[in-house]
Amino acid sequence: MNIVIFGAPGSGKGTQSEKLINEYSLHHISTGDVLREHIANGTEIGKVASAIIANGQLIPDNLMIDILADNLKNHPDAIEKGVIFDGFPRTIPQAEALNELLKKEYDSEIHAVVGLEVAEDELVRRMIERGKSSGRADDNLETIQKRLSVYHKQTQPLCEYYKNAGKYRPINGNGTVDEIFGEIKEQLKK
Ligand code: AMP
């Protein structure tokens, strides 16, 4: 099963992905983690990404799509295991490219989109809290506000996109980690 874990920054995508991997042994792709690794290693991609991330904006679609396609190519067992896409897609063109890639290269598709729905003030609270220890250049109030605004403009339309495709599974993302995970498992069983 290929799952997109979807939600605003701070909605718990990374945390719930970890739990899903442990439960279902899926291949995990976090595009944010891939980019942070590039930055840490000082690669060309890292150089492009670093200022964009610190400014709360999105990396260009073509670069993200290449990163994603490479990741799948480098993990030949990924589709067989099932993939959890965490932080990708973030725009409609990314979602369309993902559909096409899965279909053409792997004769596969996205089976479910788990949407973590969290109140805005809680998102801010969580990211500020995470910023105390994450060392992330984007977990500060100014950048958090930019990231939320980018999310509303560029990423949230995907909600409608996946609803129209009959794949969107809304989850109340305001409870405890285990409560939320329980709800995700219920939805995935369906
Ligand atoms: P995340 O760890 O998912 O919160 O991602 C951190 C940052 O990496 C985002 O704010 C974007 O700047 C960048 N990023 C991660 N995934 C994508 C994506 N699919 N498209 C564009 N930018 C991305």
mmCIF file with all atom_site columns, N, CA, C and O in Angstrom, residues 74-122:
data_model
loop_
_atom_site.group_PDB
_atom_site.id
_atom_site.type_symbol
_atom_site.label_atom_id
_atom_site.label_alt_id
_atom_site.label_comp_id
_atom_site.label_asym_id
_atom_site.label_entity_id
_atom_site.label_seq_id
_atom_site.pdbx_PDB_ins_code
_atom_site.Cartn_x
_atom_site.Cartn_y
_atom_site.Cartn_z
_atom_site.occupancy
_atom_site.B_iso_or_equiv
_atom_site.pdbx_formal_charge
_atom_site.auth_seq_id
_atom_site.auth_comp_id
_atom_site.auth_asym_id
_atom_site.auth_atom_id
_atom_site.pdbx_PDB_model_num
ATOM 1   N N  . ASN A 1 74  ? 16.560 4.107  -6.376  1.00 0.00 ? 74  ASN A N  1
ATOM 2   C CA . ASN A 1 74  ? 17.631 3.581  -5.525  1.00 0.00 ? 74  ASN A CA 1
ATOM 3   C C  . ASN A 1 74  ? 17.146 2.576  -4.484  1.00 0.00 ? 74  ASN A C  1
ATOM 4   O O  . ASN A 1 74  ? 17.940 2.012  -3.751  1.00 0.00 ? 74  ASN A O  1
ATOM 5   N N  . HIS A 1 75  ? 15.842 2.410  -4.372  1.00 0.00 ? 75  HIS A N  1
ATOM 6   C CA . HIS A 1 75  ? 15.284 1.419  -3.431  1.00 0.00 ? 75  HIS A CA 1
ATOM 7   C C  . HIS A 1 75  ? 14.346 0.489  -4.202  1.00 0.00 ? 75  HIS A C  1
ATOM 8   O O  . HIS A 1 75  ? 13.129 0.679  -4.182  1.00 0.00 ? 75  HIS A O  1
ATOM 9   N N  . PRO A 1 76  ? 14.930 -0.492 -4.897  1.00 0.00 ? 76  PRO A N  1
ATOM 10  C CA . PRO A 1 76  ? 14.136 -1.325 -5.812  1.00 0.00 ? 76  PRO A CA 1
ATOM 11  C C  . PRO A 1 76  ? 12.996 -2.087 -5.120  1.00 0.00 ? 76  PRO A C  1
ATOM 12  O O  . PRO A 1 76  ? 12.048 -2.485 -5.787  1.00 0.00 ? 76  PRO A O  1
ATOM 13  N N  . ASP A 1 77  ? 13.103 -2.290 -3.802  1.00 0.00 ? 77  ASP A N  1
ATOM 14  C CA . ASP A 1 77  ? 12.037 -3.038 -3.114  1.00 0.00 ? 77  ASP A CA 1
ATOM 15  C C  . ASP A 1 77  ? 10.947 -2.112 -2.561  1.00 0.00 ? 77  ASP A C  1
ATOM 16  O O  . ASP A 1 77  ? 9.990  -2.572 -1.929  1.00 0.00 ? 77  ASP A O  1
ATOM 17  N N  . ALA A 1 78  ? 11.082 -0.791 -2.795  1.00 0.00 ? 78  ALA A N  1
ATOM 18  C CA . ALA A 1 78  ? 10.185 0.175  -2.144  1.00 0.00 ? 78  ALA A CA 1
ATOM 19  C C  . ALA A 1 78  ? 8.707  -0.092 -2.461  1.00 0.00 ? 78  ALA A C  1
ATOM 20  O O  . ALA A 1 78  ? 7.886  -0.200 -1.548  1.00 0.00 ? 78  ALA A O  1
ATOM 21  N N  . ILE A 1 79  ? 8.383  -0.221 -3.736  1.00 0.00 ? 79  ILE A N  1
ATOM 22  C CA . ILE A 1 79  ? 6.971  -0.343 -4.121  1.00 0.00 ? 79  ILE A CA 1
ATOM 23  C C  . ILE A 1 79  ? 6.398  -1.672 -3.625  1.00 0.00 ? 79  ILE A C  1
ATOM 24  O O  . ILE A 1 79  ? 5.243  -1.746 -3.191  1.00 0.00 ? 79  ILE A O  1
ATOM 25  N N  . GLU A 1 80  ? 7.234  -2.699 -3.659  1.00 0.00 ? 80  GLU A N  1
ATOM 26  C CA . GLU A 1 80  ? 6.793  -4.010 -3.159  1.00 0.00 ? 80  GLU A CA 1
ATOM 27  C C  . GLU A 1 80  ? 6.446  -3.925 -1.661  1.00 0.00 ? 80  GLU A C  1
ATOM 28  O O  . GLU A 1 80  ? 5.441  -4.481 -1.208  1.00 0.00 ? 80  GLU A O  1
ATOM 29  N N  . LYS A 1 81  ? 7.298  -3.204 -0.915  1.00 0.00 ? 81  LYS A N  1
ATOM 30  C CA . LYS A 1 81  ? 7.036  -3.043 0.531   1.00 0.00 ? 81  LYS A CA 1
ATOM 31  C C  . LYS A 1 81  ? 5.841  -2.130 0.775   1.00 0.00 ? 81  LYS A C  1
ATOM 32  O O  . LYS A 1 81  ? 5.128  -2.260 1.758   1.00 0.00 ? 81  LYS A O  1
ATOM 33  N N  . GLY A 1 82  ? 5.655  -1.170 -0.142  1.00 0.00 ? 82  GLY A N  1
ATOM 34  C CA . GLY A 1 82  ? 4.696  -0.090 0.087   1.00 0.00 ? 82  GLY A CA 1
ATOM 35  C C  . GLY A 1 82  ? 5.460  1.125  0.569   1.00 0.00 ? 82  GLY A C  1
ATOM 36  O O  . GLY A 1 82  ? 6.448  1.000  1.303   1.00 0.00 ? 82  GLY A O  1
ATOM 37  N N  . VAL A 1 83  ? 5.032  2.292  0.111   1.00 0.00 ? 83  VAL A N  1
ATOM 38  C CA . VAL A 1 83  ? 5.791  3.513  0.401   1.00 0.00 ? 83  VAL A CA 1
ATOM 39  C C  . VAL A 1 83  ? 4.944  4.477  1.214   1.00 0.00 ? 83  VAL A C  1
ATOM 40  O O  . VAL A 1 83  ? 3.738  4.605  0.979   1.00 0.00 ? 83  VAL A O  1
ATOM 41  N N  . ILE A 1 84  ? 5.586  5.128  2.166   1.00 0.00 ? 84  ILE A N  1
ATOM 42  C CA . ILE A 1 84  ? 4.925  6.228  2.836   1.00 0.00 ? 84  ILE A CA 1
ATOM 43  C C  . ILE A 1 84  ? 5.600  7.531  2.401   1.00 0.00 ? 84  ILE A C  1
ATOM 44  O O  . ILE A 1 84  ? 6.791  7.717  2.610   1.00 0.00 ? 84  ILE A O  1
ATOM 45  N N  . PHE A 1 85  ? 4.844  8.350  1.710   1.00 0.00 ? 85  PHE A N  1
ATOM 46  C CA . PHE A 1 85  ? 5.328  9.631  1.195   1.00 0.00 ? 85  PHE A CA 1
ATOM 47  C C  . PHE A 1 85  ? 5.022  10.702 2.249   1.00 0.00 ? 85  PHE A C  1
ATOM 48  O O  . PHE A 1 85  ? 3.858  10.978 2.532   1.00 0.00 ? 85  PHE A O  1
ATOM 49  N N  . ASP A 1 86  ? 6.077  11.273 2.798   1.00 0.00 ? 86  ASP A N  1
ATOM 50  C CA . ASP A 1 86  ? 5.944  12.196 3.930   1.00 0.00 ? 86  ASP A CA 1
ATOM 51  C C  . ASP A 1 86  ? 6.512  13.558 3.499   1.00 0.00 ? 86  ASP A C  1
ATOM 52  O O  . ASP A 1 86  ? 7.714  13.684 3.291   1.00 0.00 ? 86  ASP A O  1
ATOM 53  N N  . GLY A 1 87  ? 5.616  14.530 3.314   1.00 0.00 ? 87  GLY A N  1
ATOM 54  C CA . GLY A 1 87  ? 6.081  15.854 2.867   1.00 0.00 ? 87  GLY A CA 1
ATOM 55  C C  . GLY A 1 87  ? 6.098  15.995 1.354   1.00 0.00 ? 87  GLY A C  1
ATOM 56  O O  . GLY A 1 87  ? 6.560  17.002 0.817   1.00 0.00 ? 87  GLY A O  1
ATOM 57  N N  . PHE A 1 88  ? 5.625  15.016 0.666   1.00 0.00 ? 88  PHE A N  1
ATOM 58  C CA . PHE A 1 88  ? 5.515  15.017 -0.803  1.00 0.00 ? 88  PHE A CA 1
ATOM 59  C C  . PHE A 1 88  ? 4.255  14.242 -1.169  1.00 0.00 ? 88  PHE A C  1
ATOM 60  O O  . PHE A 1 88  ? 4.048  13.169 -0.621  1.00 0.00 ? 88  PHE A O  1
ATOM 61  N N  . PRO A 1 89  ? 3.420  14.729 -2.079  1.00 0.00 ? 89  PRO A N  1
ATOM 62  C CA . PRO A 1 89  ? 3.515  15.979 -2.811  1.00 0.00 ? 89  PRO A CA 1
ATOM 63  C C  . PRO A 1 89  ? 3.077  17.183 -1.972  1.00 0.00 ? 89  PRO A C  1
ATOM 64  O O  . PRO A 1 89  ? 2.321  17.051 -1.028  1.00 0.00 ? 89  PRO A O  1
ATOM 65  N N  . ARG A 1 90  ? 3.551  18.355 -2.376  1.00 0.00 ? 90  ARG A N  1
ATOM 66  C CA . ARG A 1 90  ? 3.171  19.599 -1.717  1.00 0.00 ? 90  ARG A CA 1
ATOM 67  C C  . ARG A 1 90  ? 2.500  20.570 -2.681  1.00 0.00 ? 90  ARG A C  1
ATOM 68  O O  . ARG A 1 90  ? 2.117  21.669 -2.280  1.00 0.00 ? 90  ARG A O  1
ATOM 69  N N  . THR A 1 91  ? 2.420  20.209 -3.947  1.00 0.00 ? 91  THR A N  1
ATOM 70  C CA . THR A 1 91  ? 1.732  21.043 -4.950  1.00 0.00 ? 91  THR A CA 1
ATOM 71  C C  . THR A 1 91  ? 0.970  20.097 -5.886  1.00 0.00 ? 91  THR A C  1
ATOM 72  O O  . THR A 1 91  ? 1.288  18.901 -5.950  1.00 0.00 ? 91  THR A O  1
ATOM 73  N N  . ILE A 1 92  ? 0.016  20.670 -6.624  1.00 0.00 ? 92  ILE A N  1
ATOM 74  C CA . ILE A 1 92  ? -0.734 19.856 -7.596  1.00 0.00 ? 92  ILE A CA 1
ATOM 75  C C  . ILE A 1 92  ? 0.215  19.262 -8.660  1.00 0.00 ? 92  ILE A C  1
ATOM 76  O O  . ILE A 1 92  ? 0.126  18.069 -8.942  1.00 0.00 ? 92  ILE A O  1
ATOM 77  N N  . PRO A 1 93  ? 1.132  20.062 -9.263  1.00 0.00 ? 93  PRO A N  1
ATOM 78  C CA . PRO A 1 93  ? 2.045  19.445 -10.241 1.00 0.00 ? 93  PRO A CA 1
ATOM 79  C C  . PRO A 1 93  ? 2.854  18.283 -9.656  1.00 0.00 ? 93  PRO A C  1
ATOM 80  O O  . PRO A 1 93  ? 3.104  17.294 -10.347 1.00 0.00 ? 93  PRO A O  1
ATOM 81  N N  . GLN A 1 94  ? 3.254  18.377 -8.390  1.00 0.00 ? 94  GLN A N  1
ATOM 82  C CA . GLN A 1 94  ? 3.975  17.252 -7.770  1.00 0.00 ? 94  GLN A CA 1
ATOM 83  C C  . GLN A 1 94  ? 3.073  16.021 -7.678  1.00 0.00 ? 94  GLN A C  1
ATOM 84  O O  . GLN A 1 94  ? 3.501  14.896 -7.927  1.00 0.00 ? 94  GLN A O  1
ATOM 85  N N  . ALA A 1 95  ? 1.806  16.238 -7.326  1.00 0.00 ? 95  ALA A N  1
ATOM 86  C CA . ALA A 1 95  ? 0.873  15.108 -7.190  1.00 0.00 ? 95  ALA A CA 1
ATOM 87  C C  . ALA A 1 95  ? 0.655  14.450 -8.543  1.00 0.00 ? 95  ALA A C  1
ATOM 88  O O  . ALA A 1 95  ? 0.622  13.216 -8.655  1.00 0.00 ? 95  ALA A O  1
ATOM 89  N N  . GLU A 1 96  ? 0.538  15.277 -9.582  1.00 0.00 ? 96  GLU A N  1
ATOM 90  C CA . GLU A 1 96  ? 0.320  14.724 -10.924 1.00 0.00 ? 96  GLU A CA 1
ATOM 91  C C  . GLU A 1 96  ? 1.559  13.950 -11.391 1.00 0.00 ? 96  GLU A C  1
ATOM 92  O O  . GLU A 1 96  ? 1.442  12.861 -11.958 1.00 0.00 ? 96  GLU A O  1
ATOM 93  N N  . ALA A 1 97  ? 2.736  14.516 -11.114 1.00 0.00 ? 97  ALA A N  1
ATOM 94  C CA . ALA A 1 97  ? 3.978  13.827 -11.501 1.00 0.00 ? 97  ALA A CA 1
ATOM 95  C C  . ALA A 1 97  ? 4.110  12.504 -10.739 1.00 0.00 ? 97  ALA A C  1
ATOM 96  O O  . ALA A 1 97  ? 4.577  11.505 -11.296 1.00 0.00 ? 97  ALA A O  1
ATOM 97  N N  . LEU A 1 98  ? 3.699  12.499 -9.484  1.00 0.00 ? 98  LEU A N  1
ATOM 98  C CA . LEU A 1 98  ? 3.783  11.271 -8.682  1.00 0.00 ? 98  LEU A CA 1
ATOM 99  C C  . LEU A 1 98  ? 2.869  10.192 -9.259  1.00 0.00 ? 98  LEU A C  1
ATOM 100 O O  . LEU A 1 98  ? 3.271  9.040  -9.421  1.00 0.00 ? 98  LEU A O  1
ATOM 101 N N  . ASN A 1 99  ? 1.638  10.571 -9.600  1.00 0.00 ? 99  ASN A N  1
ATOM 102 C CA . ASN A 1 99  ? 0.712  9.610  -10.219 1.00 0.00 ? 99  ASN A CA 1
ATOM 103 C C  . ASN A 1 99  ? 1.315  9.003  -11.474 1.00 0.00 ? 99  ASN A C  1
ATOM 104 O O  . ASN A 1 99  ? 1.259  7.791  -11.687 1.00 0.00 ? 99  ASN A O  1
ATOM 105 N N  . GLU A 1 100 ? 1.878  9.893  -12.297 1.00 0.00 ? 100 GLU A N  1
ATOM 106 C CA . GLU A 1 100 ? 2.417  9.440  -13.578 1.00 0.00 ? 100 GLU A CA 1
ATOM 107 C C  . GLU A 1 100 ? 3.616  8.512  -13.377 1.00 0.00 ? 100 GLU A C  1
ATOM 108 O O  . GLU A 1 100 ? 3.713  7.467  -14.012 1.00 0.00 ? 100 GLU A O  1
ATOM 109 N N  . LEU A 1 101 ? 4.504  8.901  -12.458 1.00 0.00 ? 101 LEU A N  1
ATOM 110 C CA . LEU A 1 101 ? 5.694  8.083  -12.167 1.00 0.00 ? 101 LEU A CA 1
ATOM 111 C C  . LEU A 1 101 ? 5.277  6.693  -11.668 1.00 0.00 ? 101 LEU A C  1
ATOM 112 O O  . LEU A 1 101 ? 5.789  5.670  -12.133 1.00 0.00 ? 101 LEU A O  1
ATOM 113 N N  . LEU A 1 102 ? 4.349  6.668  -10.712 1.00 0.00 ? 102 LEU A N  1
ATOM 114 C CA . LEU A 1 102 ? 3.938  5.375  -10.137 1.00 0.00 ? 102 LEU A CA 1
ATOM 115 C C  . LEU A 1 102 ? 3.317  4.490  -11.215 1.00 0.00 ? 102 LEU A C  1
ATOM 116 O O  . LEU A 1 102 ? 3.572  3.287  -11.265 1.00 0.00 ? 102 LEU A O  1
ATOM 117 N N  . LYS A 1 103 ? 2.497  5.114  -12.066 1.00 0.00 ? 103 LYS A N  1
ATOM 118 C CA . LYS A 1 103 ? 1.797  4.345  -13.091 1.00 0.00 ? 103 LYS A CA 1
ATOM 119 C C  . LYS A 1 103 ? 2.762  3.832  -14.161 1.00 0.00 ? 103 LYS A C  1
ATOM 120 O O  . LYS A 1 103 ? 2.809  2.629  -14.452 1.00 0.00 ? 103 LYS A O  1
ATOM 121 N N  . LYS A 1 104 ? 3.573  4.757  -14.699 1.00 0.00 ? 104 LYS A N  1
ATOM 122 C CA . LYS A 1 104 ? 4.449  4.407  -15.823 1.00 0.00 ? 104 LYS A CA 1
ATOM 123 C C  . LYS A 1 104 ? 5.563  3.454  -15.415 1.00 0.00 ? 104 LYS A C  1
ATOM 124 O O  . LYS A 1 104 ? 5.836  2.479  -16.098 1.00 0.00 ? 104 LYS A O  1
ATOM 125 N N  . GLU A 1 105 ? 6.241  3.776  -14.307 1.00 0.00 ? 105 GLU A N  1
ATOM 126 C CA . GLU A 1 105 ? 7.444  3.018  -13.946 1.00 0.00 ? 105 GLU A CA 1
ATOM 127 C C  . GLU A 1 105 ? 7.142  1.791  -13.105 1.00 0.00 ? 105 GLU A C  1
ATOM 128 O O  . GLU A 1 105 ? 7.912  0.839  -13.082 1.00 0.00 ? 105 GLU A O  1
ATOM 129 N N  . TYR A 1 106 ? 6.053  1.833  -12.355 1.00 0.00 ? 106 TYR A N  1
ATOM 130 C CA . TYR A 1 106 ? 5.833  0.764  -11.362 1.00 0.00 ? 106 TYR A CA 1
ATOM 131 C C  . TYR A 1 106 ? 4.458  0.106  -11.472 1.00 0.00 ? 106 TYR A C  1
ATOM 132 O O  . TYR A 1 106 ? 4.129  -0.746 -10.654 1.00 0.00 ? 106 TYR A O  1
ATOM 133 N N  . ASP A 1 107 ? 3.660  0.528  -12.438 1.00 0.00 ? 107 ASP A N  1
ATOM 134 C CA . ASP A 1 107 ? 2.302  0.019  -12.582 1.00 0.00 ? 107 ASP A CA 1
ATOM 135 C C  . ASP A 1 107 ? 1.579  0.065  -11.226 1.00 0.00 ? 107 ASP A C  1
ATOM 136 O O  . ASP A 1 107 ? 0.948  -0.912 -10.805 1.00 0.00 ? 107 ASP A O  1
ATOM 137 N N  . SER A 1 108 ? 1.740  1.203  -10.534 1.00 0.00 ? 108 SER A N  1
ATOM 138 C CA . SER A 1 108 ? 1.180  1.319  -9.189  1.00 0.00 ? 108 SER A CA 1
ATOM 139 C C  . SER A 1 108 ? 0.471  2.667  -9.027  1.00 0.00 ? 108 SER A C  1
ATOM 140 O O  . SER A 1 108 ? 0.300  3.399  -9.999  1.00 0.00 ? 108 SER A O  1
ATOM 141 N N  . GLU A 1 109 ? 0.068  2.954  -7.806  1.00 0.00 ? 109 GLU A N  1
ATOM 142 C CA . GLU A 1 109 ? -0.682 4.200  -7.562  1.00 0.00 ? 109 GLU A CA 1
ATOM 143 C C  . GLU A 1 109 ? -0.633 4.555  -6.066  1.00 0.00 ? 109 GLU A C  1
ATOM 144 O O  . GLU A 1 109 ? -0.139 3.768  -5.265  1.00 0.00 ? 109 GLU A O  1
ATOM 145 N N  . ILE A 1 110 ? -1.180 5.721  -5.739  1.00 0.00 ? 110 ILE A N  1
ATOM 146 C CA . ILE A 1 110 ? -1.390 6.095  -4.335  1.00 0.00 ? 110 ILE A CA 1
ATOM 147 C C  . ILE A 1 110 ? -2.711 5.460  -3.908  1.00 0.00 ? 110 ILE A C  1
ATOM 148 O O  . ILE A 1 110 ? -3.727 5.631  -4.568  1.00 0.00 ? 110 ILE A O  1
ATOM 149 N N  . HIS A 1 111 ? -2.679 4.740  -2.793  1.00 0.00 ? 111 HIS A N  1
ATOM 150 C CA . HIS A 1 111 ? -3.898 4.054  -2.345  1.00 0.00 ? 111 HIS A CA 1
ATOM 151 C C  . HIS A 1 111 ? -4.689 4.868  -1.330  1.00 0.00 ? 111 HIS A C  1
ATOM 152 O O  . HIS A 1 111 ? -5.910 4.771  -1.275  1.00 0.00 ? 111 HIS A O  1
ATOM 153 N N  . ALA A 1 112 ? -3.987 5.624  -0.501  1.00 0.00 ? 112 ALA A N  1
ATOM 154 C CA . ALA A 1 112 ? -4.708 6.436  0.494   1.00 0.00 ? 112 ALA A CA 1
ATOM 155 C C  . ALA A 1 112 ? -3.897 7.662  0.873   1.00 0.00 ? 112 ALA A C  1
ATOM 156 O O  . ALA A 1 112 ? -2.662 7.626  0.870   1.00 0.00 ? 112 ALA A O  1
ATOM 157 N N  . VAL A 1 113 ? -4.609 8.734  1.170   1.00 0.00 ? 113 VAL A N  1
ATOM 158 C CA . VAL A 1 113 ? -3.976 9.959  1.642   1.00 0.00 ? 113 VAL A CA 1
ATOM 159 C C  . VAL A 1 113 ? -4.510 10.228 3.047   1.00 0.00 ? 113 VAL A C  1
ATOM 160 O O  . VAL A 1 113 ? -5.705 10.453 3.242   1.00 0.00 ? 113 VAL A O  1
ATOM 161 N N  . VAL A 1 114 ? -3.608 10.118 4.024   1.00 0.00 ? 114 VAL A N  1
ATOM 162 C CA . VAL A 1 114 ? -3.984 10.304 5.420   1.00 0.00 ? 114 VAL A CA 1
ATOM 163 C C  . VAL A 1 114 ? -3.797 11.784 5.747   1.00 0.00 ? 114 VAL A C  1
ATOM 164 O O  . VAL A 1 114 ? -2.672 12.276 5.742   1.00 0.00 ? 114 VAL A O  1
ATOM 165 N N  . GLY A 1 115 ? -4.900 12.495 5.975   1.00 0.00 ? 115 GLY A N  1
ATOM 166 C CA . GLY A 1 115 ? -4.826 13.940 6.210   1.00 0.00 ? 115 GLY A CA 1
ATOM 167 C C  . GLY A 1 115 ? -4.897 14.269 7.694   1.00 0.00 ? 115 GLY A C  1
ATOM 168 O O  . GLY A 1 115 ? -5.936 14.101 8.311   1.00 0.00 ? 115 GLY A O  1
ATOM 169 N N  . LEU A 1 116 ? -3.788 14.735 8.249   1.00 0.00 ? 116 LEU A N  1
ATOM 170 C CA . LEU A 1 116 ? -3.758 15.083 9.680   1.00 0.00 ? 116 LEU A CA 1
ATOM 171 C C  . LEU A 1 116 ? -4.281 16.504 9.841   1.00 0.00 ? 116 LEU A C  1
ATOM 172 O O  . LEU A 1 116 ? -3.641 17.454 9.391   1.00 0.00 ? 116 LEU A O  1
ATOM 173 N N  . GLU A 1 117 ? -5.460 16.639 10.462  1.00 0.00 ? 117 GLU A N  1
ATOM 174 C CA . GLU A 1 117 ? -6.097 17.949 10.569  1.00 0.00 ? 117 GLU A CA 1
ATOM 175 C C  . GLU A 1 117 ? -5.929 18.489 11.990  1.00 0.00 ? 117 GLU A C  1
ATOM 176 O O  . GLU A 1 117 ? -6.429 17.906 12.953  1.00 0.00 ? 117 GLU A O  1
ATOM 177 N N  . VAL A 1 118 ? -5.186 19.591 12.088  1.00 0.00 ? 118 VAL A N  1
ATOM 178 C CA . VAL A 1 118 ? -4.797 20.149 13.390  1.00 0.00 ? 118 VAL A CA 1
ATOM 179 C C  . VAL A 1 118 ? -5.089 21.650 13.399  1.00 0.00 ? 118 VAL A C  1
ATOM 180 O O  . VAL A 1 118 ? -4.842 22.332 12.394  1.00 0.00 ? 118 VAL A O  1
ATOM 181 N N  . ALA A 1 119 ? -5.597 22.151 14.526  1.00 0.00 ? 119 ALA A N  1
ATOM 182 C CA . ALA A 1 119 ? -5.901 23.581 14.643  1.00 0.00 ? 119 ALA A CA 1
ATOM 183 C C  . ALA A 1 119 ? -4.620 24.405 14.494  1.00 0.00 ? 119 ALA A C  1
ATOM 184 O O  . ALA A 1 119 ? -3.544 23.986 14.932  1.00 0.00 ? 119 ALA A O  1
ATOM 185 N N  . GLU A 1 120 ? -4.776 25.581 13.879  1.00 0.00 ? 120 GLU A N  1
ATOM 186 C CA . GLU A 1 120 ? -3.611 26.414 13.548  1.00 0.00 ? 120 GLU A CA 1
ATOM 187 C C  . GLU A 1 120 ? -2.776 26.813 14.788  1.00 0.00 ? 120 GLU A C  1
ATOM 188 O O  . GLU A 1 120 ? -1.552 26.770 14.749  1.00 0.00 ? 120 GLU A O  1
ATOM 189 N N  . ASP A 1 121 ? -3.443 27.201 15.883  1.00 0.00 ? 121 ASP A N  1
ATOM 190 C CA . ASP A 1 121 ? -2.653 27.620 17.058  1.00 0.00 ? 121 ASP A CA 1
ATOM 191 C C  . ASP A 1 121 ? -1.859 26.453 17.632  1.00 0.00 ? 121 ASP A C  1
ATOM 192 O O  . ASP A 1 121 ? -0.758 26.622 18.160  1.00 0.00 ? 121 ASP A O  1
ATOM 193 N N  . GLU A 1 122 ? -2.396 25.247 17.506  1.00 0.00 ? 122 GLU A N  1
ATOM 194 C CA . GLU A 1 122 ? -1.687 24.047 17.977  1.00 0.00 ? 122 GLU A CA 1
ATOM 195 C C  . GLU A 1 122 ? -0.473 23.763 17.074  1.00 0.00 ? 122 GLU A C  1
ATOM 196 O O  . GLU A 1 122 ? 0.583  23.360 17.565  1.00 0.00 ? 122 GLU A O  1
#
